[in-house]
């Protein structure tokens, strides 16, 4: 059985992922299409929330992705710190903008949903607030990558930032809870609490979630490979200049 | 206390600059690095001083035997010359700054804020710091920049004294210092040529 | 270590900055807010604890970039790193020096500024206490941010971006203590949490900062 | 075909529009950059191979 | 002149800072205020115009020290001063570059941040208008302050201290326009005064800055 | 186009450093300033370049005939070598940067960000900027710092070319450049000795 670390070789990683990319890409498109069309056209309105319940199908998946992408970055950062596989660091770099966009989507759809439901676009609710902080973490992380010229230095620094940032993100989540009780409904995704959401709304949401996950995977592959190539191009160019 | 460098590869910006540099310097000896601009002298010296990691290869002495002096001298412009030197002597736990002051003829300038010194006077202060560290291996990157003839001679004597006391020195310089016990190493021969790999690996080269 | 602390304090004083400038910035924010918000005393009194905390935080932040960048630019940092002092120690000393020149004066002056903001009379003790316990955390966290951005020329804004989200927990608990104090509510639990953050930051962050600094210097 | 969105039409539609727009832009940017970088790298590799 | 503007913009973008960082700082201040003051939307809405203006002002302020100091440190400023370009022109160009990279993005993003601060719906137009007219004055006044402090290492705090009092009139009128807008009152007269300040600053201050810069360089 | 300096007194930090310096340099000539560290070479050159006012005395040419190059070169590290040079050529309204690139052998480095250059390469870029200004009087403060022998020779040729084209140059340097048409001025003789005045006037001296 070959070790999984084989894929730490950039070329091997690129070959394997690029072979898989079309499948993942089409699956993502399919799931997203089905989930969103199903959700948008073929689900009933909620008796309380009216048609706004349709925002559910994008709000929840994007919110989940926003959090999970940060977790993925945390893991790849750890791999870089411990084993120093370049692909790992580059994958974290590639994922950050996707995470930021997901956070933005969650924030936007949440805000749009909040207007009819809570009578306000924005409230300083813990869930919302900690999302805003998460968005700041994404921004800072990307800005740090962009600001440092040397790739290895940037990888080291951003991964440490990711570690420390995660601790502080958890802390702020707790702090924010302490500070304000909030309007946002609790998590209903865990399986035992499924009754919170009726099945009619639930199944298309699941498909849509799968679509978001697949889209993320596809995008990460594309972007990581781009980063790998860009890095090699930089290295070659530097070498050329050296003569 | 001999400094042995074995097959050292040094890199700048992730790119190998010099490859397989080997030499050894005995106590009482100085090594002068030579080579055209951009060959990698600064990079090699910083690696020796422990300020950046080597790609591969060994250096026989630990970094805390080395004292490094570069283009920028770590001089605080708002402190006086004396305060600057005293600070470093505290940090390195040496007792006195008097020999350094004397060797570089700084006595007249002691109470002058370092920011008011001329280029050459600043340089002298930077070099005086080396003596204050009390370390055996001096690593010097173009030490004589901005120095006039008198000061160069002064500096030459200080180096000779350091070597006579069993110290080592490694210098990169474009001019001739006239040291009596100095080896010279031409770096041109060690320029790294990296080969293009198809199956590119972690270093992406 | 002590030599380093003495030097840093001396440099701060010589730069003409030292104690005065952080304070002045604090003062100015406090003065600007009424200009922006309007002079209503009731409104000002209500937002006073929060605004004082935010102002203290911004004043801290503004002086952060000096912490390592000056030493980096003139090469002192290279020399310090190769000196016999442990890097964690150097960083802690730098943070302490920063606190002494920025945090401590703020704590001392906060009551005066609170007066300008019409803070209710019984809120003073909690405000000063919360600042006293919270500002060391600001300095230590700031040292981490400063270490991250040390190689970047005038990384001031980037530094703010990186550090401010990290300041959020401290700010929330600190402001909560001050607010509860002003409203005569009990404030033991946020105070304990604030102290917890400060101690944890003091104990753990210098290690992360040292790692970061090592990376940045090579 | 269009479902009845009631008084919340603007909210729901804008949420969907913005989301799809953002995702689309993200995909577009990623793919475009992938293309460009791939081309650049090929050119550079070709150059350094022919030069030896 | 155009070469200088192009270079400054390019440098801002290369520094990774450029457009984003001023904005992020603005965002961060806006986020911190509620943490300090508490989450009550009514209260936040009332202080929103003032706080937004103060935040914009601080964001401007933070990037000021880059305006001349970078060029001073690497000697470019010496060379620019001895070049055929008139010094007043150089300063104006620098202020314009600063506004393009800091002020303009703030104006564009202000509505979003106003949302976070629960600004009442009819206040948006006045807010954006007041920022659009007021921020150029901030950049020009800031250029004056930056010229004053150019010789001082990391003079960031001192700069703030010098510049903030000069910002007060702009802030008062700008925030007044925004506040009246939020409360649906007429705001023509403060707007005219704000425009007056901006034009006067643009017309006269570069001369003073040039004089100051000449003194600082010799 | 002759540069005549008449009884120039220059000061640093409000303190007279050199007194009554007089000399004249004709087109096609170079003047080399010599003197020990701290005598006031940098101060004199900055005064000539119009970067600081003289205490008294006359300089016959206007400041916009002069191009000044000092220890710091005004190089933007994030811009490439080419962008750096192009910027200055726009500012000074000269048409092309090609001669400068050629003269200082910068062609290979054109697309490299200036921050990645070695000390000597940076210095070459800083000197290339002089050619781009298209001005007649070059004022150079220790121009050969960090340059290797090849580069020093390169620079010598550039100076000769500038002089041959009717230009002037004033240099402060501690090493010998071997210029054919160079005068030399020893500054030691002009050291200012401030007399303590009893009825101290506005200058407080
Ligand atoms: C800007 C505003 C908002 C943000 C940032 C936000 C963020 C989040 C987050 C982080 C989740 C959790 C996803 C997970 O972990 O499972 C979530 C779930 C959810 N949000 Fe929001 N939200 C916002 C506004 C709203 C509004 C206004 C509503 C509707 C009234 C809403 C309804 C929901 C629902 C129903 C869920 C699913 C809960 C579950 O089953 O886990 N959200 N949102
Ligand atoms: N960050 C970087 N990335 C890539 N190459 C770099 C980087 N920094 C420097 N270089 C290159 O590395 C080479 C070695 O530089 P180094 O400063 O060691 O030269 P040097 O021998 O000290 O030259 P000099 O005599 O001019 O000081 C140079 O060609 C330089 O252009
Ligand atoms: N701000 C100041 N106030 C008082 N004296 C100063 C100030 N700045 C410099 N000096 C002194 O002025 C003198 C002249 O300095 P200058 O830099 O011109 O010397 P230099 O001839 O260029 O020396 P070098 O060869 O070392 O570069 C020096 O003795 C220096 O100490
Ligand atoms: Mg070098
Ligand atoms: Mg000099």
Tab-separated table of C-alpha atoms and ligand atoms in Angstrom, chain A residues 56 59-60 63-64 67 106-107 110-111 113-114 117-118 122 127-128 131 184-189, ligand 1:
chain	number	residue	atom	x	y	z
A	56	UNK	CA	-31.970	28.139	3.418
A	59	UNK	CA	-27.305	30.041	3.406
A	60	UNK	CA	-26.714	26.849	5.339
A	63	UNK	CA	-22.129	28.878	6.286
A	64	UNK	CA	-21.008	25.309	6.840
A	67	UNK	CA	-16.307	27.088	8.859
A	106	UNK	CA	-23.330	33.320	4.227
A	107	UNK	CA	-23.190	36.861	5.539
A	110	UNK	CA	-28.128	35.875	6.218
A	111	UNK	CA	-28.467	39.627	6.045
A	113	UNK	CA	-32.927	36.834	5.292
A	114	UNK	CA	-32.701	38.875	8.451
A	117	UNK	CA	-37.407	37.687	9.674
A	118	UNK	CA	-35.918	39.914	12.319
A	122	UNK	CA	-27.794	43.100	10.694
A	127	UNK	CA	-23.467	33.672	15.287
A	128	UNK	CA	-23.434	36.601	12.932
A	131	UNK	CA	-18.876	35.051	11.248
A	184	UNK	CA	-30.117	33.310	15.432
A	185	UNK	CA	-31.504	29.843	15.722
A	186	UNK	CA	-29.321	27.086	17.092
A	187	UNK	CA	-27.726	24.350	15.081
A	188	UNK	CA	-30.226	21.840	13.817
A	189	UNK	CA	-27.889	19.950	11.596
G	1	LIG	C1	-25.748	37.793	8.403
G	1	LIG	C2	-26.469	36.963	8.997
G	1	LIG	C3	-26.305	35.503	9.277
G	1	LIG	C4	-25.159	34.745	9.429
G	1	LIG	C5	-23.726	35.192	9.396
G	1	LIG	C6	-25.571	33.426	9.652
G	1	LIG	C7	-24.714	32.368	9.865
G	1	LIG	C8	-25.141	31.085	10.043
G	1	LIG	C9	-24.315	30.020	10.444
G	1	LIG	C10	-22.846	30.135	10.817
G	1	LIG	C11	-25.050	28.910	10.453
G	1	LIG	C12	-24.573	27.570	10.913
G	1	LIG	C13	-24.294	26.567	9.884
G	1	LIG	C14	-23.958	25.321	10.615
G	1	LIG	O1	-22.994	25.341	11.365
G	1	LIG	O2	-24.704	24.383	10.481
G	1	LIG	C15	-26.349	29.254	10.056
G	1	LIG	C16	-27.392	28.381	9.959
G	1	LIG	C17	-28.696	28.782	9.800
G	1	LIG	N1	-29.143	30.077	9.697
G	1	LIG	FE1	-28.037	31.708	9.643
G	1	LIG	N2	-26.925	33.376	9.635
G	1	LIG	C18	-27.399	34.639	9.410
G	1	LIG	C19	-28.693	35.053	9.357
G	1	LIG	C20	-29.760	34.177	9.382
G	1	LIG	C21	-31.135	34.554	9.333
G	1	LIG	C22	-31.605	35.986	9.239
G	1	LIG	C23	-31.862	33.421	9.392
G	1	LIG	C24	-33.338	33.276	9.353
G	1	LIG	C25	-34.142	33.749	10.138
G	1	LIG	C26	-30.968	32.349	9.458
G	1	LIG	C27	-31.362	31.047	9.504
G	1	LIG	C28	-30.504	30.006	9.602
G	1	LIG	C29	-30.932	28.646	9.636
G	1	LIG	C30	-32.344	28.168	9.565
G	1	LIG	C31	-29.784	27.897	9.766
G	1	LIG	C32	-29.695	26.426	9.846
G	1	LIG	C33	-29.567	26.041	11.252
G	1	LIG	C34	-29.127	24.635	11.241
G	1	LIG	O3	-29.929	23.803	10.883
G	1	LIG	O4	-27.970	24.451	11.588
G	1	LIG	N3	-29.693	32.821	9.475
G	1	LIG	N4	-26.376	30.613	9.806
